[in-house]
Coordinates of C-alpha atoms (C1' of nucleotides) in Angstrom, one line a residue:
Chain A
M1 CA 4.3 -8.9 -29.0
E2 CA 3.1 -11.4 -26.5
T3 CA 1.4 -9.6 -23.6
K4 CA 0.2 -11.0 -20.3
F5 CA -2.6 -8.5 -19.7
T6 CA -1.5 -8.0 -16.1
N7 CA -3.0 -5.4 -13.8
K8 CA 0.3 -3.5 -14.1
E9 CA 0.0 -3.4 -17.9
V10 CA -3.6 -2.2 -17.9
T11 CA -2.6 0.5 -15.3
T12 CA 0.1 1.8 -17.5
L13 CA -2.2 1.7 -20.5
L14 CA -4.8 3.8 -18.7
R15 CA -2.2 6.2 -17.4
N16 CA -0.8 6.7 -20.9
V17 CA -4.3 7.5 -22.2
S18 CA -4.7 10.0 -19.4
A19 CA -1.2 11.6 -20.3
A20 CA -2.1 11.7 -24.0
H21 CA -5.4 13.5 -23.1
Q22 CA -3.5 16.0 -21.0
V23 CA -1.2 16.7 -23.9
K24 CA -4.1 17.3 -26.2
G25 CA -5.9 19.5 -23.7
A26 CA -8.9 17.2 -23.1
N27 CA -11.6 17.8 -20.5
P28 CA -9.8 17.7 -17.1
F29 CA -12.6 15.5 -15.7
Q30 CA -12.2 13.0 -18.4
I31 CA -8.5 12.9 -17.7
R32 CA -9.1 12.3 -14.1
A33 CA -11.6 9.6 -14.9
Y34 CA -8.7 7.7 -16.6
D35 CA -6.4 8.4 -13.6
V36 CA -9.1 7.1 -11.2
A37 CA -9.6 4.0 -13.3
A38 CA -5.8 3.4 -13.4
D39 CA -5.6 3.8 -9.6
A40 CA -8.4 1.4 -9.2
V41 CA -6.9 -1.3 -11.4
E42 CA -3.5 -0.8 -9.8
H43 CA -5.0 -1.4 -6.3
A44 CA -7.5 -4.0 -7.3
S45 CA -7.4 -7.2 -5.2
S46 CA -8.2 -9.4 -8.1
D47 CA -6.7 -10.0 -11.5
V48 CA -8.4 -7.6 -14.0
R49 CA -8.3 -10.2 -16.8
A50 CA -10.1 -12.6 -14.5
L51 CA -12.8 -10.0 -13.8
W52 CA -13.1 -9.5 -17.6
E53 CA -13.5 -13.1 -18.1
S54 CA -16.4 -13.2 -15.6
E55 CA -17.8 -10.0 -17.0
D56 CA -17.2 -8.1 -13.8
L57 CA -15.1 -5.3 -15.1
D58 CA -17.7 -2.6 -14.2
K59 CA -17.6 -3.8 -10.6
I60 CA -14.3 -1.9 -10.3
P61 CA -15.2 1.5 -8.9
G62 CA -14.1 4.1 -11.4
V63 CA -14.5 1.8 -14.4
G64 CA -17.6 2.6 -16.2
S65 CA -19.2 1.4 -19.4
H66 CA -16.8 3.2 -21.8
I67 CA -13.6 2.1 -20.2
A68 CA -15.0 -1.4 -19.7
N69 CA -15.7 -1.6 -23.4
Y70 CA -12.2 -0.4 -24.2
L71 CA -10.7 -3.0 -22.0
D72 CA -12.9 -5.7 -23.5
E73 CA -11.5 -4.8 -26.8
Y74 CA -8.0 -4.8 -25.3
F75 CA -8.3 -8.3 -23.8
T76 CA -9.9 -9.6 -26.9
S77 CA -7.6 -8.2 -29.6
G78 CA -4.6 -6.8 -27.7
K79 CA -5.3 -3.3 -28.9
V80 CA -7.9 -0.5 -28.6
K81 CA -8.8 1.4 -31.8
H82 CA -10.0 4.5 -29.8
F83 CA -6.8 4.6 -27.8
E84 CA -4.7 4.4 -31.0
T85 CA -6.6 7.5 -32.1
V86 CA -5.8 9.2 -28.8
F87 CA -2.1 8.3 -29.1
K88 CA -1.9 9.5 -32.7
N89 CA 0.7 12.2 -33.3
I90 CA 2.3 11.6 -30.0
P91 CA 5.8 10.2 -30.1
N92 CA 6.2 7.0 -28.2
S93 CA 9.2 8.2 -26.2
M94 CA 7.0 10.6 -24.3
F95 CA 5.7 7.7 -22.2
E96 CA 9.2 6.7 -21.1
F97 CA 9.9 10.3 -19.8
L98 CA 6.8 10.0 -17.5
K99 CA 8.8 7.6 -15.3
I100 CA 11.1 10.5 -14.3
P101 CA 10.0 12.1 -11.1
G102 CA 9.1 15.8 -11.7
V103 CA 8.3 15.1 -15.4
G104 CA 4.7 15.1 -16.2
P105 CA 2.8 14.8 -19.6
K106 CA 3.4 18.3 -20.8
T107 CA 7.1 18.3 -20.2
A108 CA 7.4 14.7 -21.5
Y109 CA 5.6 15.7 -24.7
K110 CA 7.7 18.7 -25.2
L111 CA 10.9 16.6 -24.8
A112 CA 9.7 14.0 -27.2
K113 CA 8.8 16.7 -29.7
A114 CA 12.2 18.1 -29.4
G115 CA 13.5 14.9 -30.8
V116 CA 14.7 13.2 -27.6
K117 CA 14.7 9.5 -28.1
N118 CA 14.9 8.0 -24.6
I119 CA 16.1 8.7 -21.0
A120 CA 19.8 8.0 -21.9
D121 CA 19.5 10.4 -24.9
L122 CA 17.8 12.9 -22.6
E123 CA 20.6 12.8 -20.1
E124 CA 23.1 13.3 -22.9
K125 CA 21.2 16.2 -24.5
I126 CA 20.9 18.0 -21.2
K127 CA 24.6 17.6 -20.4
S128 CA 25.6 18.8 -23.8
K129 CA 23.3 21.7 -23.4
T130 CA 21.6 20.8 -26.8
L131 CA 18.1 21.3 -25.3
L132 CA 18.8 24.9 -24.3
K133 CA 18.5 25.9 -27.9
K134 CA 15.1 24.2 -28.2
G135 CA 13.1 26.3 -25.9
F136 CA 14.1 24.8 -22.5
T137 CA 15.6 26.8 -19.8
E138 CA 18.5 25.9 -17.4
K139 CA 16.9 25.3 -14.1
P140 CA 14.1 23.0 -15.2
L141 CA 16.6 20.9 -17.1
E142 CA 18.8 20.7 -14.0
N143 CA 15.8 19.3 -12.1
I144 CA 15.1 16.8 -14.8
L145 CA 18.7 15.6 -14.5
Q146 CA 18.3 15.2 -10.8
G147 CA 15.1 13.4 -11.5
I148 CA 16.9 11.0 -13.9
E149 CA 19.5 10.3 -11.2
E150 CA 16.7 9.5 -8.7
F151 CA 15.0 7.3 -11.3
K152 CA 18.1 5.2 -11.8
R153 CA 19.1 5.0 -8.1
K154 CA 15.8 4.7 -6.3
S155 CA 14.0 1.4 -5.9
D156 CA 10.4 2.3 -6.1
R157 CA 9.5 1.7 -2.6
I158 CA 11.0 0.6 0.7
L159 CA 9.9 -1.9 3.3
L160 CA 7.8 -0.6 6.2
P161 CA 10.4 -1.1 8.9
V162 CA 13.1 0.6 6.8
A163 CA 10.8 3.6 6.4
G164 CA 10.1 3.4 10.1
E165 CA 13.7 3.6 11.0
V166 CA 14.3 6.6 8.8
A167 CA 11.3 8.3 10.4
K168 CA 12.5 7.6 13.8
Q169 CA 15.9 9.3 13.2
V170 CA 14.3 12.4 11.7
L171 CA 11.7 12.6 14.4
E172 CA 14.5 12.5 17.0
H173 CA 16.2 15.3 15.2
L174 CA 13.1 17.4 15.0
R175 CA 12.2 16.9 18.7
K176 CA 15.5 18.6 19.6
H177 CA 14.1 22.0 18.5
K178 CA 12.1 23.9 21.0
A179 CA 9.6 25.2 18.4
V180 CA 8.5 21.7 17.7
L181 CA 5.3 21.1 19.8
A182 CA 4.4 17.7 18.3
T183 CA 5.6 15.5 15.5
D184 CA 4.3 12.4 13.9
P185 CA 5.0 10.0 11.1
L186 CA 2.1 10.1 8.6
G187 CA 1.3 8.9 5.0
S188 CA 1.6 5.3 4.1
L189 CA 3.8 4.7 7.1
R190 CA 1.1 5.7 9.4
R191 CA -1.4 3.6 7.4
R192 CA 1.1 0.8 7.8
V193 CA 1.2 -0.1 4.1
A194 CA 3.5 -3.1 3.3
T195 CA 5.9 -0.9 1.3
V196 CA 6.4 2.9 1.7
G197 CA 7.2 5.4 -1.0
D198 CA 8.1 8.7 0.8
V199 CA 8.5 9.1 4.5
D200 CA 5.9 11.7 5.5
L201 CA 6.3 13.7 8.8
S202 CA 4.3 16.4 10.4
V203 CA 5.1 19.1 13.0
A204 CA 2.9 21.3 15.1
S205 CA 4.6 24.6 15.7
N206 CA 4.0 28.3 15.9
D207 CA 7.3 29.0 14.1
P208 CA 7.2 27.0 10.8
K209 CA 10.2 28.9 9.4
E210 CA 12.5 27.9 12.2
V211 CA 11.3 24.2 12.0
I212 CA 11.8 24.0 8.3
E213 CA 15.3 25.4 8.7
H214 CA 16.1 22.9 11.5
F215 CA 14.6 20.0 9.4
K216 CA 16.9 20.8 6.4
K217 CA 19.9 20.5 8.8
F218 CA 19.1 16.8 9.6
P219 CA 22.5 15.2 9.5
G220 CA 21.5 12.6 6.9
T221 CA 20.3 15.1 4.4
E222 CA 21.8 14.5 1.0
R223 CA 19.8 16.9 -1.0
I224 CA 17.1 19.5 -0.4
I225 CA 14.4 18.9 -3.0
E226 CA 12.1 21.7 -2.2
S227 CA 11.5 24.2 0.7
G228 CA 8.6 26.5 1.3
E229 CA 6.9 28.3 4.1
H230 CA 5.1 25.2 5.5
T231 CA 6.6 22.3 3.7
A232 CA 9.9 20.9 2.7
T233 CA 11.3 17.7 1.1
I234 CA 14.8 16.3 1.6
S235 CA 16.4 13.3 0.2
V236 CA 18.4 11.1 2.5
R237 CA 20.4 7.8 2.0
N238 CA 19.3 5.6 -0.9
G239 CA 17.4 8.5 -2.4
I240 CA 14.6 8.1 0.2
H241 CA 12.5 11.3 0.3
V242 CA 11.3 12.8 3.6
D243 CA 8.5 15.2 3.4
L244 CA 7.7 17.6 6.2
M245 CA 4.6 19.7 6.7
V246 CA 4.2 22.2 9.5
Q247 CA 1.1 23.8 10.9
P248 CA 0.2 25.7 14.1
P249 CA -1.3 23.5 16.8
E250 CA -4.8 24.8 16.2
H251 CA -4.7 23.2 12.7
Y252 CA -2.7 20.1 13.6
G253 CA -5.7 17.8 13.5
S254 CA -6.4 18.9 9.9
L255 CA -2.8 18.4 9.0
L256 CA -2.8 14.8 10.4
H257 CA -5.9 14.0 8.5
H258 CA -4.6 15.6 5.3
F259 CA -1.2 14.1 5.4
T260 CA -2.2 10.5 6.4
G261 CA -4.3 10.1 3.3
S262 CA -4.7 8.0 1.4
K263 CA -5.3 10.2 -1.6
N264 CA -8.5 8.4 -2.4
H265 CA -9.7 8.6 1.2
N266 CA -9.1 12.4 1.2
I267 CA -10.9 12.8 -2.1
H268 CA -13.9 10.9 -0.8
M269 CA -13.9 12.9 2.4
R270 CA -13.8 16.2 0.6
S271 CA -16.7 15.2 -1.7
L272 CA -18.6 14.2 1.4
A273 CA -17.8 17.5 3.1
R274 CA -18.9 19.4 -0.1
E275 CA -22.3 17.6 0.0
K276 CA -22.7 18.9 3.6
G277 CA -21.7 22.5 2.7
Y278 CA -18.1 22.3 3.9
S279 CA -14.7 22.4 2.3
I280 CA -11.8 20.4 3.8
S281 CA -8.2 21.3 3.6
E282 CA -5.1 21.0 5.8
Y283 CA -6.1 24.3 7.4
G284 CA -9.5 23.2 8.8
I285 CA -13.0 22.8 7.7
K286 CA -14.5 25.8 5.9
E287 CA -18.2 26.5 5.8
I288 CA -18.7 27.3 2.1
K289 CA -21.6 29.8 2.6
T290 CA -20.0 31.9 5.2
D291 CA -16.3 31.3 4.5
K292 CA -15.9 30.6 8.2
V293 CA -13.1 28.2 9.0
R294 CA -13.4 25.9 11.9
P295 CA -10.0 24.9 13.1
C296 CA -9.4 21.2 14.0
P297 CA -6.7 20.8 16.6
K298 CA -7.3 17.1 16.9
E299 CA -7.9 14.6 14.0
D300 CA -11.1 13.5 15.6
D301 CA -12.5 17.0 15.2
V302 CA -12.4 16.6 11.3
Y303 CA -14.4 13.4 11.4
S304 CA -16.8 14.4 14.1
L305 CA -17.7 17.6 12.3
L306 CA -18.9 15.4 9.5
G307 CA -20.8 13.3 11.9
M308 CA -18.7 10.1 11.6
Q309 CA -16.4 7.9 13.5
T310 CA -12.6 8.3 13.1
P311 CA -11.4 5.4 11.0
P312 CA -8.1 3.8 12.1
P313 CA -5.4 4.9 9.7
E314 CA -4.9 1.4 8.4
L315 CA -8.4 1.5 6.9
R316 CA -8.1 4.8 5.1
E317 CA -8.0 3.5 1.5
D318 CA -11.6 4.5 0.5
A319 CA -12.5 0.9 0.6
G320 CA -15.7 1.2 2.5
E321 CA -14.3 2.7 5.8
I322 CA -16.0 6.1 5.2
E323 CA -19.4 4.5 4.7
A324 CA -18.8 2.3 7.8
A325 CA -17.8 5.3 9.9
L326 CA -20.9 7.3 8.9
E327 CA -23.0 4.4 10.1
N328 CA -21.0 4.0 13.3
K329 CA -20.1 0.5 12.2
L330 CA -16.3 0.5 12.1
P331 CA -14.8 -2.8 13.2
Q332 CA -12.9 -3.2 16.4
L333 CA -9.6 -4.1 14.8
V334 CA -7.2 -6.6 16.4
E335 CA -4.3 -5.1 18.4
L336 CA -0.8 -6.3 19.2
K337 CA -1.8 -6.6 22.9
D338 CA -4.4 -9.2 21.8
I339 CA -1.8 -11.6 20.6
K340 CA -1.2 -14.5 23.0
G341 CA 1.3 -16.6 21.1
D342 CA 3.4 -17.1 18.1
L343 CA 2.7 -20.2 16.0
H344 CA 5.3 -20.1 13.2
T345 CA 9.0 -20.0 14.4
H346 CA 12.3 -21.7 13.6
S347 CA 15.2 -23.0 15.7
F348 CA 18.6 -24.2 14.7
W349 CA 17.1 -27.7 14.3
S350 CA 16.3 -26.3 10.7
D351 CA 17.5 -22.9 9.5
G352 CA 17.0 -20.8 12.6
Q353 CA 19.9 -19.4 14.7
N354 CA 18.7 -20.1 18.2
S355 CA 17.9 -23.2 20.3
I356 CA 14.3 -24.1 21.2
A357 CA 14.9 -23.0 24.8
E358 CA 16.3 -19.6 23.7
M359 CA 13.4 -19.0 21.4
A360 CA 10.9 -20.0 24.1
K361 CA 12.5 -17.8 26.7
A362 CA 12.6 -14.8 24.3
A363 CA 8.9 -15.3 23.6
T364 CA 8.2 -15.4 27.3
S365 CA 9.9 -12.0 27.8
L366 CA 7.6 -10.6 25.1
G367 CA 4.6 -11.8 27.1
R368 CA 3.7 -14.8 24.9
E369 CA 1.7 -17.6 26.6
Y370 CA 2.7 -20.2 24.0
I371 CA 5.0 -20.6 21.0
A372 CA 5.0 -23.3 18.3
L373 CA 8.4 -24.3 16.9
T374 CA 7.7 -25.1 13.3
D375 CA 11.1 -26.0 11.8
H376 CA 11.3 -26.9 8.2
S377 CA 10.6 -30.6 7.7
Y378 CA 13.9 -31.3 6.1
P379 CA 13.9 -35.1 5.4
T380 CA 17.3 -35.2 7.3
L381 CA 15.8 -33.6 10.4
R382 CA 16.0 -35.9 13.5
F383 CA 12.2 -35.5 14.1
Y384 CA 11.9 -37.7 17.2
Q385 CA 15.0 -36.3 19.0
R386 CA 13.6 -32.8 18.4
L387 CA 10.2 -33.8 19.7
K388 CA 11.9 -35.2 22.9
E389 CA 13.8 -32.0 23.4
I390 CA 10.6 -29.9 23.2
E391 CA 8.9 -32.3 25.6
Q392 CA 11.8 -32.0 28.1
F393 CA 11.7 -28.2 27.9
N394 CA 8.0 -28.2 28.6
Y395 CA 8.6 -30.3 31.7
S396 CA 11.4 -28.1 32.9
Q397 CA 9.4 -24.9 33.2
D398 CA 5.8 -23.6 33.3
S399 CA 6.1 -20.0 32.1
I400 CA 5.5 -20.8 28.4
R401 CA 4.0 -23.7 26.5
V402 CA 6.0 -24.9 23.5
I403 CA 3.8 -26.5 20.8
T404 CA 5.4 -29.1 18.5
G405 CA 5.1 -28.2 14.9
L406 CA 6.6 -28.4 11.4
E407 CA 6.6 -26.2 8.3
V408 CA 6.1 -28.7 5.5
N409 CA 6.7 -28.0 1.8
I410 CA 4.0 -28.7 -0.7
N411 CA 5.9 -30.4 -3.5
S412 CA 5.2 -29.5 -7.1
D413 CA 3.8 -33.0 -7.6
Y414 CA 1.1 -32.2 -4.9
T415 CA 2.7 -34.5 -2.3
L416 CA 4.0 -33.2 1.0
Q417 CA 7.7 -33.2 2.0
V418 CA 7.3 -35.8 4.7
P419 CA 5.1 -38.8 5.3
D420 CA 1.9 -38.7 7.4
E421 CA 3.2 -40.8 10.3
I422 CA 5.8 -37.9 11.0
L423 CA 3.1 -35.3 10.7
A424 CA 0.9 -37.2 13.1
K425 CA 3.5 -36.9 15.9
H426 CA 3.3 -33.1 15.8
D427 CA 0.6 -30.8 17.2
I428 CA 0.5 -28.2 14.5
I429 CA 1.4 -28.5 10.8
F430 CA 2.0 -25.5 8.5
V431 CA 2.2 -26.2 4.8
S432 CA 3.8 -23.7 2.3
I433 CA 5.1 -23.4 -1.2
H434 CA 8.9 -23.1 -1.4
T435 CA 9.5 -24.5 -4.9
S436 CA 8.0 -24.2 -8.4
F437 CA 6.4 -20.8 -7.8
R438 CA 5.4 -20.3 -11.5
Q439 CA 3.2 -23.3 -12.0
P440 CA 0.0 -22.5 -14.1
K441 CA -2.8 -21.1 -12.0
E442 CA -5.0 -24.2 -12.1
E443 CA -2.2 -26.6 -11.2
M444 CA -1.1 -24.3 -8.4
T445 CA -4.6 -24.2 -7.1
N446 CA -5.0 -27.9 -7.1
R447 CA -1.6 -28.4 -5.5
I448 CA -2.7 -26.3 -2.6
L449 CA -6.2 -27.8 -2.3
K450 CA -4.7 -31.3 -2.2
A451 CA -2.3 -30.3 0.6
L452 CA -5.2 -28.8 2.6
E453 CA -7.1 -32.1 2.4
N454 CA -4.5 -33.9 4.4
P455 CA -6.1 -34.2 7.9
H456 CA -2.8 -33.4 9.7
V457 CA -2.5 -30.0 8.0
D458 CA -3.7 -27.0 10.1
V459 CA -2.4 -23.8 8.5
F460 CA -1.4 -22.6 5.0
A461 CA 1.7 -20.4 5.7
H462 CA 2.7 -17.3 3.7
P463 CA 0.1 -18.2 1.1
T464 CA 1.2 -16.1 -1.9
G465 CA 4.9 -16.8 -1.4
R466 CA 5.7 -13.2 -2.4
L467 CA 8.9 -11.5 -1.4
L468 CA 8.2 -7.8 -1.3
L469 CA 10.4 -5.8 -3.8
E470 CA 11.9 -9.1 -5.0
R471 CA 9.4 -11.7 -6.2
E472 CA 5.8 -11.7 -7.2
G473 CA 3.4 -14.1 -5.5
I474 CA 2.0 -17.2 -7.0
E475 CA -1.0 -17.3 -9.2
A476 CA -3.9 -19.2 -7.7
D477 CA -7.7 -19.2 -7.6
W478 CA -7.9 -17.6 -4.2
E479 CA -11.7 -17.6 -3.9
T480 CA -11.7 -21.4 -4.3
I481 CA -8.9 -21.8 -1.8
F482 CA -10.6 -19.5 0.7
K483 CA -13.9 -21.3 0.5
R484 CA -12.2 -24.7 1.0
I485 CA -10.1 -23.5 4.0
A486 CA -13.3 -22.1 5.6
H487 CA -15.1 -25.3 4.9
L488 CA -12.4 -27.5 6.3
G489 CA -12.1 -25.3 9.4
K490 CA -8.4 -24.7 8.7
F491 CA -6.5 -21.5 8.8
L492 CA -4.5 -19.0 6.8
E493 CA -1.4 -17.5 8.0
I494 CA -0.6 -13.8 8.1
D495 CA 3.2 -13.9 8.1
G496 CA 4.6 -10.9 9.8
Y497 CA 8.1 -11.2 8.4
P498 CA 8.7 -7.7 6.9
N499 CA 9.5 -8.8 3.3
R500 CA 6.6 -11.2 3.3
L501 CA 3.6 -9.7 5.0
D502 CA 1.7 -12.6 3.5
L503 CA -1.3 -13.1 3.2
P504 CA -1.4 -9.5 1.8
D505 CA -3.9 -7.2 3.4
N506 CA -6.4 -7.1 0.5
L507 CA -6.6 -10.9 0.4
V508 CA -7.0 -11.0 4.2
R509 CA -10.2 -8.9 3.7
E510 CA -11.4 -11.1 0.9
A511 CA -10.7 -14.4 2.8
K512 CA -12.5 -12.9 5.9
R513 CA -15.6 -12.5 3.7
F514 CA -15.6 -16.3 3.2
G515 CA -15.4 -16.8 7.0
V516 CA -11.7 -17.8 7.0
K517 CA -9.8 -17.4 10.3
F518 CA -6.1 -16.6 10.6
T519 CA -3.0 -16.9 12.6
I520 CA -0.6 -14.0 12.8
D521 CA 3.0 -15.2 13.2
T522 CA 6.5 -13.8 13.0
D523 CA 8.2 -16.7 11.0
A524 CA 11.1 -15.9 13.4
H525 CA 14.5 -17.4 12.5
Q526 CA 16.2 -15.8 15.5
I527 CA 15.1 -14.4 18.8
Q528 CA 15.2 -10.8 17.6
H529 CA 12.6 -11.6 14.9
L530 CA 10.0 -12.5 17.5
S531 CA 9.2 -8.8 18.0
L532 CA 8.1 -8.5 14.3
M533 CA 4.6 -9.5 15.4
E534 CA 3.5 -5.8 15.1
Y535 CA 3.9 -6.0 11.3
G536 CA 1.6 -9.0 11.0
V537 CA -0.9 -7.2 13.2
S538 CA -0.8 -4.2 10.8
V539 CA -1.6 -6.4 7.9
A540 CA -4.5 -8.0 9.7
R541 CA -5.8 -4.6 10.6
R542 CA -5.5 -3.4 7.1
G543 CA -7.6 -6.5 6.2
W544 CA -10.3 -5.4 8.6
A545 CA -9.6 -8.3 10.9
T546 CA -10.9 -8.2 14.5
K547 CA -9.6 -10.1 17.5
K548 CA -12.0 -13.0 16.9
D549 CA -10.7 -13.5 13.4
I550 CA -7.3 -14.4 14.8
I551 CA -6.9 -17.7 16.6
N552 CA -3.6 -16.9 18.3
T553 CA -5.4 -14.2 20.3
L554 CA -6.9 -17.2 22.2
P555 CA -5.5 -18.3 25.5
Y556 CA -3.7 -21.7 25.3
R557 CA -6.6 -23.6 26.8
E558 CA -9.0 -22.5 24.0
L559 CA -6.4 -22.8 21.3
K560 CA -5.8 -26.3 22.4
S561 CA -9.4 -27.3 21.7
I562 CA -9.7 -25.7 18.3
L563 CA -6.4 -27.1 17.1
D564 CA -7.0 -30.4 18.9
L565 CA -3.6 -30.3 20.6
K566 CA -2.5 -33.3 22.6
N567 CA -1.5 -31.7 25.9
Chain B
dG1 C1' -15.4 9.5 -18.5
dC2 C1' -17.9 8.4 -14.0
dC3 C1' -21.8 8.6 -11.1
dG4 C1' -26.5 8.9 -8.4
dT5 C1' -30.9 10.1 -0.6
dT6 C1' -29.3 16.4 -6.3
dT7 C1' -30.1 9.2 -10.3
dT8 C1' -29.5 9.9 -16.9
dC9 C1' -27.7 15.7 -16.2
dG10 C1' -24.4 18.4 -14.4
dG11 C1' -21.4 18.3 -11.3
dC12 C1' -16.5 16.4 -10.4
dC13 C1' -11.0 17.8 -3.8
dC14 C1' -7.6 21.1 -2.4
dG15 C1' -3.5 23.5 -1.9
dA16 C1' 1.9 23.7 -1.9
dC17 C1' 6.1 24.7 -4.4
dT18 C1' 8.9 25.8 -8.7
dG19 C1' 10.1 28.6 -12.3
dT20 C1' 9.5 32.6 -14.2
dT21 C1' 6.1 35.2 -14.1
dT22 C1' 3.2 40.4 -12.7
dT23 C1' -1.2 36.0 -12.6
dC24 C1' 0.1 31.3 -14.3
dA25 C1' 1.2 26.4 -15.8
dG26 C1' 3.1 22.2 -14.4
dT27 C1' 3.8 18.7 -11.1
dC28 C1' 3.0 16.5 -6.8
dG29 C1' 0.6 14.4 -2.9

DNA sequence: GCCGTTTTCGGCCCGACTGTTTTCAGTCG
């Protein structure tokens, strides 16, 4: 079988090894080592196969000499002898069952051993009660059936604004109850991850029982997944899970910290606490010697007890933020209020829905000092007439400056969509990939490099071309591209449109290391989209970007000089 | 199996909920 050796495949391989070890009752720490390695590969910002080629596998934290050797064998021959030994006597179907929420290795193994072939077969065998005779009991089987429904229905993750909307509705419901003293969205939503799995919410209250009961009565509840003294999970539309945790106000800071995560951030924090003689949980910080618990009403209390700064939630991925916080060296991240203008927008001159004047006025009301209209450079566009309209609009008012721009396709044959003399008439040129997304890596890289060499080009827009939940991004040699962009003094875009969020946060951080500067834009196609700027800012923050890394935080006068604008 | 101001051994984050069980295993985050 042809295999592509993607990060996803390696992740699955490592998770399967972990699961097999669990079934065979291996050392729990060995099991965790494989899980940690799988997590690391899954979240790696570079292609694992490329790291292998440059002999950098052991630079992935959590991948040590053993796993690196196994992966070397895997990339060389397509299989790993040791893993095959581990998988011995384990039916293959077990690994399919792991995809069902609520089914872990032990249950999956038991099902496979009972002769269940696949998920469809499992569904049939539960419904026909065949499995009841094979050592399974009724309630767990019912839960597995629910899990199968969820597996079939649920797209893995949802876009950040969709999660935000669900959270908003549930928070409004929660706030109606007088026992709710405070309530916040946490988890990946608070960390502003591009896509969110479950919606996590917290409540401070002295009456958790009442709050949990009230939560379960949220009008959109489709199913109650679980319900305990301090926590509950409901399922709402589209199978989206909403998790609630309740703590009294004196522990609320600990709860915020615990439930914001990420998992790896928490694990690192707890190891750190342990070294200093403390144990962290959602109830506070316990001094191990004395068993004395120090409550943390505010989140800052958790961090200050360990002698560190509070990292902004966007940074809590255990990617160096804890070390930085300990040294008091956290970056001052860019904020929405720093943004002075929007440089990537569309009007109905191309595929937008509003006029240039409407877009400009809407931008003015959001407090923008300038806006670039960067319509697609369709060859049929009446470029000069459009330029004239912009010029006239600028003369007609002085509340906002409209910058003339174009978004120009980089063709698959490395040429640009329109000739240089048209580009020259515009103040800002964005280039982007809109066709042939699957060119081989080297061709794609050269295609981009060639476009960047054009002296009229200023910004490389939504660089990876990914569409979240729909389409993977292009494959390119990002390090080479980042170096070139920095050298040319050009810019990368962070596109804030919710299903793009492109450049992705991990690549923002990498590009920044090479000295690249960015624009954060909305890519608005109608006036309502102009307020999507906050999502682009979130991506920049997750990429450790500060105000000075972002050129559209500059007032128009300064932007004009670095972009060499005409007026 | 990983890792190192406890560095090549000896540790490794912490707790909730479910089901079924009088003390725990499995799963999840």
